[in-house]
Amino acid sequence: MSAGSDAEMAIFGEAAPYLRKSEKERIEAQNKPFDAKTSVFVAEPKESYVKSVIQSKDGGKVTVKTESGATLTVKEDQVFPMNPPKYDKIEDMAMMT
């Protein structure tokens, strides 16, 4: 973070890294490959929702591979689209364009 950003975020203490990405993290997120058709969140009993990538679809069932490497087959209604990483921790709607 730049010095100005550090000063602004200092009031949030230890929570600051969870509220705003550093400039470097924002640039990395904008350049990270992302496929909106296959990047999803999946309802998972132990973890609530996990980031996953669609491997296949078959008759109302979707097979995904989770971030942890597990393969799950779930109903289509348990699969939710993921926003592009560049929108993580975004502060201003104007930054979404």
Coordinates of C-alpha atoms in Angstrom, one line a residue:
M1 CA 0.0 0.0 0.0
S2 CA 1.1 3.5 -0.6
A3 CA 1.9 5.8 2.4
G4 CA -1.4 7.6 1.9
S5 CA -3.3 4.4 1.9
D6 CA -1.5 3.1 4.9
A7 CA -2.4 6.2 6.9
E8 CA -6.1 6.0 5.8
M9 CA -6.3 2.3 6.7
A10 CA -4.5 2.6 10.0
I11 CA -7.7 3.4 11.8
F12 CA -8.9 -0.1 11.0
G13 CA -5.9 -1.8 12.7
E14 CA -5.5 -5.5 12.1
A15 CA -8.7 -5.6 10.0
A16 CA -7.2 -3.3 7.3
P17 CA -5.9 -6.1 5.0
Y18 CA -9.4 -7.7 4.9
L19 CA -11.0 -4.4 3.9
R20 CA -8.8 -3.2 1.1
K21 CA -6.4 -4.8 -1.4
S22 CA -3.0 -3.3 -1.9
E23 CA -2.3 -1.7 -5.3
K24 CA -0.1 -4.7 -6.2
E25 CA -3.0 -7.2 -5.3
R26 CA -5.5 -5.1 -7.4
I27 CA -3.1 -5.2 -10.4
E28 CA -2.5 -9.0 -10.0
A29 CA -6.3 -9.6 -9.8
Q30 CA -7.0 -7.6 -12.9
N31 CA -4.4 -9.7 -14.8
K32 CA -5.4 -13.1 -13.4
P33 CA -7.1 -15.4 -15.9
F34 CA -10.8 -15.8 -15.2
D35 CA -13.5 -17.7 -17.0
A36 CA -16.9 -16.5 -16.0
K37 CA -18.6 -19.6 -17.5
T38 CA -16.7 -22.1 -15.3
S39 CA -15.6 -20.2 -12.2
V40 CA -18.3 -20.8 -9.5
F41 CA -19.0 -21.1 -5.8
V42 CA -20.5 -24.4 -4.7
A43 CA -22.6 -25.0 -1.6
E44 CA -20.5 -27.4 0.5
P45 CA -21.8 -28.8 3.9
K46 CA -18.5 -28.4 5.8
E47 CA -17.2 -25.1 4.4
S48 CA -20.5 -23.3 3.4
Y49 CA -19.4 -22.1 -0.1
V50 CA -16.1 -23.0 -1.8
K51 CA -14.5 -21.6 -5.0
S52 CA -14.7 -24.2 -7.7
V53 CA -14.3 -24.8 -11.5
I54 CA -16.9 -26.6 -13.5
Q55 CA -15.5 -29.8 -15.0
S56 CA -18.8 -31.1 -16.6
K57 CA -22.6 -30.9 -16.6
D58 CA -24.9 -33.8 -17.1
G59 CA -28.7 -33.9 -16.6
G60 CA -29.1 -31.3 -13.8
K61 CA -25.9 -32.4 -12.1
V62 CA -22.6 -30.5 -12.2
T63 CA -19.2 -31.9 -11.4
V64 CA -16.7 -29.3 -10.1
K65 CA -13.2 -29.3 -8.8
T66 CA -12.8 -27.2 -5.6
E67 CA -9.8 -25.0 -4.7
S68 CA -8.7 -27.7 -2.3
G69 CA -8.6 -30.2 -5.2
A70 CA -11.7 -32.2 -4.2
T71 CA -14.1 -33.3 -6.9
L72 CA -17.8 -32.8 -6.1
T73 CA -21.0 -33.6 -8.0
V74 CA -23.9 -31.4 -7.0
K75 CA -27.3 -30.3 -8.3
E76 CA -27.3 -27.2 -10.6
D77 CA -29.1 -25.2 -8.0
Q78 CA -26.1 -25.5 -5.6
V79 CA -23.8 -23.8 -8.1
F80 CA -23.5 -20.0 -8.0
P81 CA -21.6 -17.7 -10.4
M82 CA -18.4 -16.1 -9.2
N83 CA -17.5 -12.4 -9.6
P84 CA -14.2 -11.7 -11.4
P85 CA -11.3 -11.5 -8.9
K86 CA -10.7 -7.8 -9.9
Y87 CA -14.0 -7.0 -8.0
D88 CA -12.8 -8.5 -4.6
K89 CA -12.9 -5.9 -1.8
I90 CA -13.9 -3.2 -4.3
E91 CA -14.8 0.0 -2.5
D92 CA -16.5 2.2 -5.1
M93 CA -19.1 1.2 -7.7
A94 CA -17.2 3.5 -10.2
M95 CA -14.3 1.1 -10.0
M96 CA -16.5 -1.8 -11.3
T97 CA -16.2 -0.6 -14.9

